[in-house]
Amino acid sequence: MTTRGFTTRQLHERATGATPTARATPIYLTAGFEFDEYDNAAAHFGAGEGYAYTRIGNPTVETVEHTLAALEGGSQALLLASGQAATSVALLALLEAGQHIVSSTHIYEGTRGLFRDNLSRLGIATTFVDDIDDPDAWEAAIRPETRALFAESISNAANRLIDIAAIAEVAHRHGIPLVVDNTFATPYLVRPIEHGADVVVHSASKFLAGHGSVLGGAIVDSGRFDPARDGHLFPHLIEPGRGGAASIADRVGGDARIAYARESVAPRFGPTPSPLNAFLIGQGIETLSLRVERQSANALAVAQWLEGRPEIAAVDYVGLIGHPHHALAEHLLPDGYGSVFSFTVRGGSDAARRLVESLEVFTHMTHLGDVRSLVLHPASTSHVTLSADERAAVGVFEGTLRVSIGIEDVADLTADLARALAVASPVDVAVVA
Ligand SMILES: *Cc1c(COP(=O)(O)O)cnc(C)c1O
């Protein structure tokens, strides 16, 4: 019997046999999958059956997609490599050159940059709505070539909400979808699709994964695309495929948007998540409600505590009774107000710096939704490229700090802040007191 060479054996010697049923999600960390039968290859490339290549489909990734769709009350989800990838893919599945987005002014700075610097170079323009409470302001910004409205359910740096149902109604009058970035709220606090939104995007790097270890993003679609009513606005979804193949809408009906994102946009532009990251996001999701409930309770306690301190000029947290969106928050967010907010310390950027440098329990970093409490100075970091007027419009001043509250014992968070505030603005306390 001939023995194969060492190198051949190191590649091909493997145990085969029964696949046990793992209770945790197995990590299919593989670029591709064997075709067990010769004909499976053609069936995959033809009818899309089975698995072949991880950029096209992977069982670990699909397990997480299934859970996310169920939690958001959507019909399907698509997991991607980052939140930026999710926003990009969701919008590139809807828009083409010459078309237009209407977006809330109160959005993540990475998304604003995508709209202003990147999609604009592809011929996709954006109009920003400042008065996001006024449906007429959204309506007035819509043009014949508008193909999406975009907003965040809870925004940053100013803690703002949108009345999802009211803005969705405006979008639907024009046959176009409302896309909601639900990163800050998570589906535990609000499910935008239940309020009429059509597409939800997430940075899974934040609360969904929850432990600050991986990046990821997701799109969830309502599955309520109506080809007969709105198909004329999205010809790529209703026109026959190459060689006269059935259109996407003919194949999947109401799921045409997410099917197009999955079949055409994501695999071609290529922001595929690692199956290992997908596993860690899925692991995080298993404790989402517990973390977000605790984080929201902690955030409310910290915000109320800060509000009573003489060193603090303002606390911008939607959970506080005096916040302009508090009534809307009680309606939209009955289970908690989220845990990312900003506050402004008296004494400007110098006081803000001393405060950040004195904090010990809070970690100074740019991230949010972590189990640990985090702090950042937006004016010198995330919002540094905006003009002072633009910063003021989104609630960022020299003394403003953005916090993401974790699951620590809340007394340790307030004690840390108390100690750091005493170092940061001792003079101001005397002046104010
Ligand atoms: C972080 C974030 C993003 C971008 O997500 P990444 O995973 O960092 O690419 C988008 N939207 C919001 C609201 C975010 O907080």
GROMACS .gro file of C-alpha atoms and ligand atoms in nm:
model
  448
    1MET     CA    1   0.000   0.000   0.000
    2THR     CA    2   0.141   0.335  -0.095
    3THR     CA    3   0.156   0.593   0.175
    4ARG     CA    4   0.079   0.946   0.063
    5GLY     CA    5   0.348   1.208   0.109
    6PHE     CA    6   0.379   1.405   0.432
    7THR     CA    7   0.242   1.727   0.285
    8THR     CA    8  -0.052   1.553   0.126
    9ARG     CA    9  -0.128   1.380   0.455
   10GLN     CA   10  -0.111   1.704   0.656
   11LEU     CA   11  -0.375   1.842   0.423
   12HIS     CA   12  -0.607   1.550   0.371
   13GLU     CA   13  -0.602   1.326   0.679
   14ARG     CA   14  -0.919   1.410   0.864
   15ALA     CA   15  -1.179   1.221   1.063
   16THR     CA   16  -1.514   1.178   0.901
   17GLY     CA   17  -1.827   1.063   1.077
   18ALA     CA   18  -2.138   1.172   1.255
   19THR     CA   19  -2.191   1.543   1.312
   20PRO     CA   20  -2.320   1.586   1.668
   21THR     CA   21  -2.584   1.849   1.741
   22ALA     CA   22  -2.410   2.127   1.928
   23ARG     CA   23  -2.630   2.342   2.155
   24ALA     CA   24  -2.412   2.650   2.103
   25THR     CA   25  -2.389   2.776   1.745
   26PRO     CA   26  -2.111   2.590   1.566
   27ILE     CA   27  -1.850   2.818   1.411
   28TYR     CA   28  -1.815   2.732   1.043
   29LEU     CA   29  -1.484   2.909   1.007
   30THR     CA   30  -1.432   2.806   0.649
   31ALA     CA   31  -1.391   2.992   0.322
   32GLY     CA   32  -1.599   2.736   0.140
   33PHE     CA   33  -1.797   2.413   0.149
   34GLU     CA   34  -1.750   2.085  -0.035
   35PHE     CA   35  -2.000   1.981  -0.296
   36ASP     CA   36  -2.092   1.632  -0.169
   37GLU     CA   37  -2.246   1.534  -0.500
   38TYR     CA   38  -2.123   1.645  -0.841
   39ASP     CA   39  -2.462   1.796  -0.928
   40ASN     CA   40  -2.473   2.005  -0.608
   41ALA     CA   41  -2.227   2.247  -0.764
   42ALA     CA   42  -2.454   2.328  -1.055
   43ALA     CA   43  -2.758   2.339  -0.825
   44HIS     CA   44  -2.579   2.599  -0.610
   45PHE     CA   45  -2.472   2.820  -0.899
   46GLY     CA   46  -2.809   2.777  -1.072
   47ALA     CA   47  -3.084   2.776  -0.810
   48GLY     CA   48  -2.871   2.901  -0.518
   49GLU     CA   49  -2.908   2.573  -0.330
   50GLY     CA   50  -2.679   2.479  -0.040
   51TYR     CA   51  -2.352   2.636   0.067
   52ALA     CA   52  -2.047   2.697  -0.148
   53TYR     CA   53  -1.851   3.003  -0.041
   54THR     CA   54  -1.875   3.207   0.279
   55ARG     CA   55  -1.919   3.539   0.099
   56ILE     CA   56  -2.242   3.396  -0.045
   57GLY     CA   57  -2.365   3.207   0.261
   58ASN     CA   58  -2.243   3.052   0.586
   59PRO     CA   59  -2.446   2.856   0.846
   60THR     CA   60  -2.301   3.043   1.147
   61VAL     CA   61  -2.381   3.378   0.988
   62GLU     CA   62  -2.730   3.263   0.890
   63THR     CA   63  -2.808   3.148   1.245
   64VAL     CA   64  -2.743   3.500   1.373
   65GLU     CA   65  -2.942   3.652   1.085
   66HIS     CA   66  -3.239   3.436   1.176
   67THR     CA   67  -3.230   3.547   1.541
   68LEU     CA   68  -3.196   3.916   1.452
   69ALA     CA   69  -3.488   3.906   1.207
   70ALA     CA   70  -3.701   3.744   1.478
   71LEU     CA   71  -3.601   3.999   1.744
   72GLU     CA   72  -3.666   4.299   1.517
   73GLY     CA   73  -3.997   4.158   1.393
   74GLY     CA   74  -3.864   4.161   1.036
   75SER     CA   75  -3.883   3.896   0.772
   76GLN     CA   76  -3.510   3.856   0.698
   77ALA     CA   77  -3.177   3.988   0.816
   78LEU     CA   78  -2.838   4.020   0.649
   79LEU     CA   79  -2.524   4.022   0.863
   80LEU     CA   80  -2.229   4.230   0.743
   81ALA     CA   81  -1.876   4.315   0.850
   82SER     CA   82  -1.959   4.645   1.026
   83GLY     CA   83  -2.234   4.895   1.089
   84GLN     CA   84  -2.093   5.115   0.812
   85ALA     CA   85  -2.120   4.817   0.577
   86ALA     CA   86  -2.482   4.765   0.680
   87THR     CA   87  -2.577   5.128   0.607
   88SER     CA   88  -2.383   5.128   0.280
   89VAL     CA   89  -2.529   4.800   0.155
   90ALA     CA   90  -2.885   4.888   0.263
   91LEU     CA   91  -2.871   5.217   0.072
   92LEU     CA   92  -2.686   5.084  -0.232
   93ALA     CA   93  -2.963   4.824  -0.263
   94LEU     CA   94  -3.214   5.109  -0.297
   95LEU     CA   95  -3.038   5.398  -0.470
   96GLU     CA   96  -2.842   5.467  -0.787
   97ALA     CA   97  -2.664   5.768  -0.934
   98GLY     CA   98  -2.896   6.066  -0.980
   99GLN     CA   99  -3.109   5.973  -0.680
  100HIS     CA  100  -3.150   6.128  -0.339
  101ILE     CA  101  -3.173   6.054   0.035
  102VAL     CA  102  -3.354   6.263   0.296
  103SER     CA  103  -3.178   6.217   0.629
  104SER     CA  104  -3.215   6.338   0.983
  105THR     CA  105  -2.937   6.581   1.087
  106HIS     CA  106  -2.904   6.379   1.407
  107ILE     CA  107  -2.702   6.081   1.286
  108TYR     CA  108  -2.375   5.904   1.355
  109GLU     CA  109  -2.079   6.103   1.217
  110GLY     CA  110  -1.960   5.805   1.010
  111THR     CA  111  -2.297   5.796   0.837
  112ARG     CA  112  -2.290   6.173   0.778
  113GLY     CA  113  -1.946   6.131   0.619
  114LEU     CA  114  -2.075   5.844   0.402
  115PHE     CA  115  -2.356   6.065   0.274
  116ARG     CA  116  -2.156   6.384   0.234
  117ASP     CA  117  -1.826   6.251   0.100
  118ASN     CA  118  -1.880   5.904  -0.049
  119LEU     CA  119  -2.235   5.857  -0.178
  120SER     CA  120  -2.216   6.210  -0.317
  121ARG     CA  121  -1.924   6.099  -0.539
  122LEU     CA  122  -2.144   5.818  -0.670
  123GLY     CA  123  -2.408   6.075  -0.769
  124ILE     CA  124  -2.635   6.014  -0.470
  125ALA     CA  125  -2.725   6.341  -0.296
  126THR     CA  126  -2.853   6.390   0.059
  127THR     CA  127  -3.071   6.660   0.212
  128PHE     CA  128  -3.051   6.688   0.591
  129VAL     CA  129  -3.362   6.768   0.793
  130ASP     CA  130  -3.293   6.972   1.109
  131ASP     CA  131  -3.643   6.985   1.253
  132ILE     CA  132  -3.687   6.609   1.269
  133ASP     CA  133  -4.003   6.641   1.482
  134ASP     CA  134  -4.194   6.805   1.198
  135PRO     CA  135  -4.329   6.560   0.935
  136ASP     CA  136  -4.380   6.857   0.701
  137ALA     CA  137  -4.007   6.929   0.711
  138TRP     CA  138  -3.941   6.573   0.591
  139GLU     CA  139  -4.213   6.601   0.329
  140ALA     CA  140  -4.072   6.930   0.198
  141ALA     CA  141  -3.727   6.776   0.147
  142ILE     CA  142  -3.855   6.490  -0.071
  143ARG     CA  143  -3.785   6.520  -0.445
  144PRO     CA  144  -3.908   6.307  -0.737
  145GLU     CA  145  -3.575   6.121  -0.729
  146THR     CA  146  -3.577   6.054  -0.350
  147ARG     CA  147  -3.558   5.683  -0.279
  148ALA     CA  148  -3.505   5.663   0.099
  149LEU     CA  149  -3.566   5.849   0.423
  150PHE     CA  150  -3.300   5.785   0.687
  151ALA     CA  151  -3.298   5.843   1.064
  152GLU     CA  152  -3.178   5.697   1.392
  153SER     CA  153  -3.427   5.572   1.648
  154ILE     CA  154  -3.220   5.726   1.932
  155SER     CA  155  -2.950   5.961   1.811
  156ASN     CA  156  -2.614   6.087   1.924
  157ALA     CA  157  -2.457   6.326   2.021
  158ALA     CA  158  -2.788   6.505   2.092
  159ASN     CA  159  -3.021   6.245   2.242
  160ARG     CA  160  -3.310   6.273   1.996
  161LEU     CA  161  -3.590   6.039   1.893
  162ILE     CA  162  -3.798   6.029   1.581
  163ASP     CA  163  -4.169   5.958   1.575
  164ILE     CA  164  -4.116   5.652   1.357
  165ALA     CA  165  -4.483   5.606   1.263
  166ALA     CA  166  -4.522   5.969   1.154
  167ILE     CA  167  -4.207   5.972   0.939
  168ALA     CA  168  -4.287   5.628   0.792
  169GLU     CA  169  -4.624   5.765   0.684
  170VAL     CA  170  -4.452   6.049   0.498
  171ALA     CA  171  -4.219   5.800   0.327
  172HIS     CA  172  -4.503   5.567   0.228
  173ARG     CA  173  -4.703   5.850   0.071
  174HIS     CA  174  -4.414   5.870  -0.177
  175GLY     CA  175  -4.371   5.494  -0.221
  176ILE     CA  176  -4.027   5.497  -0.058
  177PRO     CA  177  -3.887   5.319   0.247
  178LEU     CA  178  -3.794   5.461   0.586
  179VAL     CA  179  -3.454   5.324   0.688
  180VAL     CA  180  -3.387   5.341   1.064
  181ASP     CA  181  -3.051   5.294   1.233
  182ASN     CA  182  -3.157   5.116   1.553
  183THR     CA  183  -2.807   5.077   1.701
  184PHE     CA  184  -2.865   5.285   2.016
  185ALA     CA  185  -3.207   5.144   2.103
  186THR     CA  186  -3.158   4.778   2.005
  187PRO     CA  187  -3.467   4.566   1.932
  188TYR     CA  188  -3.511   4.517   2.306
  189LEU     CA  189  -3.610   4.884   2.351
  190VAL     CA  190  -3.781   4.957   2.018
  191ARG     CA  191  -3.863   4.759   1.706
  192PRO     CA  192  -3.896   5.022   1.431
  193ILE     CA  193  -4.065   4.780   1.188
  194GLU     CA  194  -4.356   4.748   1.433
  195HIS     CA  195  -4.398   5.126   1.405
  196GLY     CA  196  -4.395   5.127   1.025
  197ALA     CA  197  -4.025   5.144   0.931
  198ASP     CA  198  -3.924   4.934   0.631
  199VAL     CA  199  -3.554   4.870   0.677
  200VAL     CA  200  -3.353   4.862   1.002
  201VAL     CA  201  -2.974   4.884   1.014
  202HIS     CA  202  -2.744   4.813   1.305
  203SER     CA  203  -2.391   4.846   1.415
  204ALA     CA  204  -2.369   4.501   1.576
  205SER     CA  205  -2.032   4.615   1.714
  206LYS     CA  206  -2.222   4.797   1.987
  207PHE     CA  207  -2.504   4.653   2.203
  208LEU     CA  208  -2.571   4.341   1.996
  209ALA     CA  209  -2.220   4.200   2.039
  210GLY     CA  210  -2.205   4.396   2.363
  211HIS     CA  211  -1.855   4.318   2.487
  212GLY     CA  212  -1.643   4.544   2.271
  213SER     CA  213  -1.460   4.258   2.106
  214VAL     CA  214  -1.579   4.248   1.743
  215LEU     CA  215  -1.723   4.460   1.465
  216GLY     CA  216  -2.035   4.370   1.274
  217GLY     CA  217  -2.344   4.515   1.114
  218ALA     CA  218  -2.688   4.403   1.013
  219ILE     CA  219  -2.980   4.493   0.789
  220VAL     CA  220  -3.330   4.376   0.879
  221ASP     CA  221  -3.612   4.417   0.629
  222SER     CA  222  -3.986   4.423   0.700
  223GLY     CA  223  -4.054   4.207   0.394
  224ARG     CA  224  -4.333   4.450   0.304
  225PHE     CA  225  -4.201   4.576  -0.031
  226ASP     CA  226  -4.499   4.606  -0.265
  227PRO     CA  227  -4.384   4.546  -0.625
  228ALA     CA  228  -4.721   4.639  -0.777
  229ARG     CA  229  -4.743   4.971  -0.594
  230ASP     CA  230  -4.382   5.086  -0.564
  231GLY     CA  231  -4.192   4.871  -0.813
  232HIS     CA  232  -4.180   5.150  -1.075
  233LEU     CA  233  -3.953   5.346  -0.839
  234PHE     CA  234  -3.713   5.050  -0.799
  235PRO     CA  235  -3.684   4.900  -1.149
  236HIS     CA  236  -3.382   4.688  -1.049
  237LEU     CA  237  -3.615   4.488  -0.823
  238ILE     CA  238  -3.888   4.422  -1.079
  239GLU     CA  239  -3.706   4.395  -1.411
  240PRO     CA  240  -3.617   4.049  -1.546
  241GLY     CA  241  -3.266   3.926  -1.470
  242ARG     CA  242  -2.999   3.855  -1.731
  243GLY     CA  243  -3.113   3.622  -2.006
  244GLY     CA  244  -3.478   3.679  -1.918
  245ALA     CA  245  -3.458   3.520  -1.571
  246ALA     CA  246  -3.742   3.597  -1.329
  247SER     CA  247  -3.712   3.934  -1.154
  248ILE     CA  248  -3.619   3.943  -0.787
  249ALA     CA  249  -3.972   4.058  -0.700
  250ASP     CA  250  -4.121   3.770  -0.899
  251ARG     CA  251  -3.904   3.526  -0.705
  252VAL     CA  252  -3.936   3.663  -0.351
  253GLY     CA  253  -4.214   3.927  -0.355
  254GLY     CA  254  -4.203   4.147  -0.045
  255ASP     CA  255  -3.846   4.039   0.034
  256ALA     CA  256  -3.710   4.190  -0.288
  257ARG     CA  257  -3.507   4.465  -0.115
  258ILE     CA  258  -3.314   4.237   0.118
  259ALA     CA  259  -3.279   3.965  -0.146
  260TYR     CA  260  -3.118   4.221  -0.378
  261ALA     CA  261  -2.888   4.332  -0.096
  262ARG     CA  262  -2.796   3.968  -0.020
  263GLU     CA  263  -2.759   3.843  -0.376
  264SER     CA  264  -2.618   4.144  -0.556
  265VAL     CA  265  -2.487   4.424  -0.336
  266ALA     CA  266  -2.323   4.251  -0.038
  267PRO     CA  267  -2.137   3.975  -0.229
  268ARG     CA  268  -2.014   4.217  -0.500
  269PHE     CA  269  -1.901   4.503  -0.277
  270GLY     CA  270  -1.785   4.233  -0.038
  271PRO     CA  271  -1.815   4.337   0.330
  272THR     CA  272  -1.861   3.978   0.447
  273PRO     CA  273  -1.852   3.913   0.824
  274SER     CA  274  -1.615   3.655   0.965
  275PRO     CA  275  -1.808   3.348   1.091
  276LEU     CA  276  -1.608   3.386   1.415
  277ASN     CA  277  -1.738   3.741   1.458
  278ALA     CA  278  -2.087   3.621   1.371
  279PHE     CA  279  -2.059   3.365   1.650
  280LEU     CA  280  -1.953   3.633   1.901
  281ILE     CA  281  -2.241   3.860   1.793
  282GLY     CA  282  -2.481   3.567   1.834
  283GLN     CA  283  -2.336   3.496   2.177
  284GLY     CA  284  -2.386   3.861   2.272
  285ILE     CA  285  -2.746   3.863   2.153
  286GLU     CA  286  -2.829   3.584   2.398
  287THR     CA  287  -2.796   3.833   2.688
  288LEU     CA  288  -2.912   4.149   2.505
  289SER     CA  289  -3.225   4.215   2.711
  290LEU     CA  290  -3.045   4.165   3.043
  291ARG     CA  291  -2.763   4.401   2.953
  292VAL     CA  292  -2.979   4.672   2.794
  293GLU     CA  293  -3.226   4.667   3.083
  294ARG     CA  294  -2.945   4.711   3.336
  295GLN     CA  295  -2.762   4.968   3.123
  296SER     CA  296  -3.079   5.175   3.080
  297ALA     CA  297  -3.151   5.167   3.455
  298ASN     CA  298  -2.790   5.262   3.531
  299ALA     CA  299  -2.797   5.542   3.271
  300LEU     CA  300  -3.114   5.692   3.417
  301ALA     CA  301  -2.961   5.687   3.765
  302VAL     CA  302  -2.635   5.845   3.645
  303ALA     CA  303  -2.818   6.111   3.440
  304GLN     CA  304  -3.039   6.203   3.736
  305TRP     CA  305  -2.735   6.221   3.960
  306LEU     CA  306  -2.546   6.444   3.713
  307GLU     CA  307  -2.847   6.672   3.675
  308GLY     CA  308  -2.826   6.755   4.045
  309ARG     CA  309  -2.456   6.849   4.040
  310PRO     CA  310  -2.345   7.214   4.040
  311GLU     CA  311  -2.046   7.139   3.810
  312ILE     CA  312  -2.282   7.024   3.532
  313ALA     CA  313  -2.438   7.279   3.296
  314ALA     CA  314  -2.668   7.039   3.111
  315VAL     CA  315  -2.758   6.670   3.080
  316ASP     CA  316  -2.903   6.563   2.748
  317TYR     CA  317  -3.075   6.232   2.825
  318VAL     CA  318  -3.414   6.146   2.685
  319GLY     CA  319  -3.502   5.961   3.006
  320LEU     CA  320  -3.504   6.286   3.206
  321ILE     CA  321  -3.844   6.445   3.258
  322GLY     CA  322  -3.732   6.785   3.131
  323HIS     CA  323  -3.601   6.650   2.799
  324PRO     CA  324  -3.798   6.780   2.496
  325HIS     CA  325  -3.847   6.423   2.368
  326HIS     CA  326  -3.935   6.270   2.703
  327ALA     CA  327  -4.306   6.227   2.622
  328LEU     CA  328  -4.218   6.058   2.292
  329ALA     CA  329  -3.968   5.841   2.482
  330GLU     CA  330  -4.237   5.722   2.720
  331HIS     CA  331  -4.444   5.615   2.420
  332LEU     CA  332  -4.163   5.461   2.209
  333LEU     CA  333  -3.933   5.324   2.481
  334PRO     CA  334  -4.144   5.176   2.760
  335ASP     CA  335  -3.869   4.934   2.868
  336GLY     CA  336  -3.584   5.182   2.909
  337TYR     CA  337  -3.441   5.499   2.756
  338GLY     CA  338  -3.109   5.363   2.634
  339SER     CA  339  -2.769   5.420   2.786
  340VAL     CA  340  -2.575   5.659   2.562
  341PHE     CA  341  -2.606   6.029   2.633
  342SER     CA  342  -2.403   6.343   2.675
  343PHE     CA  343  -2.364   6.606   2.942
  344THR     CA  344  -2.182   6.936   2.950
  345VAL     CA  345  -1.948   7.024   3.232
  346ARG     CA  346  -1.894   7.387   3.334
  347GLY     CA  347  -1.545   7.511   3.251
  348GLY     CA  348  -1.529   7.409   2.883
  349SER     CA  349  -1.271   7.186   2.724
  350ASP     CA  350  -1.021   7.221   3.012
  351ALA     CA  351  -1.271   7.092   3.266
  352ALA     CA  352  -1.378   6.817   3.025
  353ARG     CA  353  -1.015   6.707   2.984
  354ARG     CA  354  -0.950   6.701   3.358
  355LEU     CA  355  -1.269   6.504   3.413
  356VAL     CA  356  -1.179   6.241   3.151
  357GLU     CA  357  -0.825   6.215   3.287
  358SER     CA  358  -0.954   6.168   3.643
  359LEU     CA  359  -1.212   5.899   3.575
  360GLU     CA  360  -1.105   5.548   3.673
  361VAL     CA  361  -1.408   5.323   3.633
  362PHE     CA  362  -1.507   5.483   3.300
  363THR     CA  363  -1.282   5.385   3.010
  364HIS     CA  364  -1.174   5.667   2.778
  365MET     CA  365  -1.240   5.533   2.430
  366THR     CA  366  -1.451   5.570   2.117
  367HIS     CA  367  -1.712   5.300   2.132
  368LEU     CA  368  -2.051   5.246   2.289
  369GLY     CA  369  -2.289   4.971   2.393
  370ASP     CA  370  -2.010   4.792   2.578
  371VAL     CA  371  -2.075   4.618   2.912
  372ARG     CA  372  -1.819   4.865   3.052
  373SER     CA  373  -1.889   5.238   3.092
  374LEU     CA  374  -1.709   5.453   2.837
  375VAL     CA  375  -1.644   5.826   2.799
  376LEU     CA  376  -1.541   6.044   2.503
  377HIS     CA  377  -1.499   6.417   2.431
  378PRO     CA  378  -1.685   6.459   2.098
  379ALA     CA  379  -1.569   6.814   2.012
  380SER     CA  380  -1.205   6.701   1.983
  381THR     CA  381  -1.275   6.352   1.842
  382SER     CA  382  -1.588   6.220   1.667
  383HIS     CA  383  -1.718   6.569   1.583
  384VAL     CA  384  -1.385   6.745   1.519
  385THR     CA  385  -1.445   6.793   1.145
  386LEU     CA  386  -1.770   6.984   1.201
  387SER     CA  387  -1.773   7.363   1.236
  388ALA     CA  388  -1.858   7.505   1.579
  389ASP     CA  389  -2.207   7.593   1.451
  390GLU     CA  390  -2.262   7.243   1.314
  391ARG     CA  391  -2.144   7.099   1.646
  392ALA     CA  392  -2.380   7.322   1.843
  393ALA     CA  393  -2.668   7.208   1.620
  394VAL     CA  394  -2.609   6.848   1.727
  395GLY     CA  395  -2.555   6.937   2.093
  396VAL     CA  396  -2.174   6.925   2.107
  397PHE     CA  397  -1.997   7.203   2.298
  398GLU     CA  398  -1.642   7.237   2.434
  399GLY     CA  399  -1.743   7.097   2.773
  400THR     CA  400  -1.960   6.815   2.637
  401LEU     CA  401  -1.875   6.454   2.718
  402ARG     CA  402  -2.051   6.152   2.568
  403VAL     CA  403  -2.093   5.852   2.794
  404SER     CA  404  -2.206   5.497   2.725
  405ILE     CA  405  -2.317   5.346   3.054
  406GLY     CA  406  -2.226   4.985   3.126
  407ILE     CA  407  -2.352   4.722   3.366
  408GLU     CA  408  -2.126   4.812   3.663
  409ASP     CA  409  -2.271   4.870   4.010
  410VAL     CA  410  -2.418   5.215   3.972
  411ALA     CA  411  -2.279   5.345   4.302
  412ASP     CA  412  -1.929   5.290   4.164
  413LEU     CA  413  -2.013   5.498   3.856
  414THR     CA  414  -2.147   5.795   4.054
  415ALA     CA  415  -1.858   5.773   4.302
  416ASP     CA  416  -1.612   5.779   4.012
  417LEU     CA  417  -1.785   6.084   3.863
  418ALA     CA  418  -1.803   6.259   4.201
  419ARG     CA  419  -1.432   6.213   4.259
  420ALA     CA  420  -1.339   6.318   3.905
  421LEU     CA  421  -1.567   6.624   3.913
  422ALA     CA  422  -1.402   6.740   4.233
  423VAL     CA  423  -1.069   6.735   4.049
  424ALA     CA  424  -1.207   6.873   3.721
  425SER     CA  425  -1.392   7.185   3.826
  426PRO     CA  426  -1.335   7.266   4.194
  427VAL     CA  427  -1.333   7.639   4.119
  428ASP     CA  428  -1.662   7.628   3.933
  429VAL     CA  429  -1.834   7.452   4.218
  430ALA     CA  430  -1.736   7.736   4.449
  431VAL     CA  431  -1.856   7.994   4.198
  432VAL     CA  432  -2.189   7.825   4.136
  433ALA     CA  433  -2.256   7.725   4.494
  434LIG     C1  434  -2.096   5.276   1.548
  434LIG     C2  435  -2.216   5.318   1.471
  434LIG     C3  436  -2.225   5.295   1.334
  434LIG     C4  437  -2.112   5.235   1.255
  434LIG     O1  438  -2.091   5.103   1.296
  434LIG     P1  439  -1.948   5.028   1.285
  434LIG     O2  440  -1.981   4.893   1.332
  434LIG     O3  441  -1.853   5.102   1.371
  434LIG     O4  442  -1.911   5.033   1.141
  434LIG     C5  443  -2.341   5.332   1.268
  434LIG     N1  444  -2.444   5.389   1.334
  434LIG     C6  445  -2.438   5.414   1.467
  434LIG     C7  446  -2.554   5.477   1.534
  434LIG     C8  447  -2.324   5.379   1.540
  434LIG     O5  448  -2.318   5.403   1.672
   0.00000   0.00000   0.00000
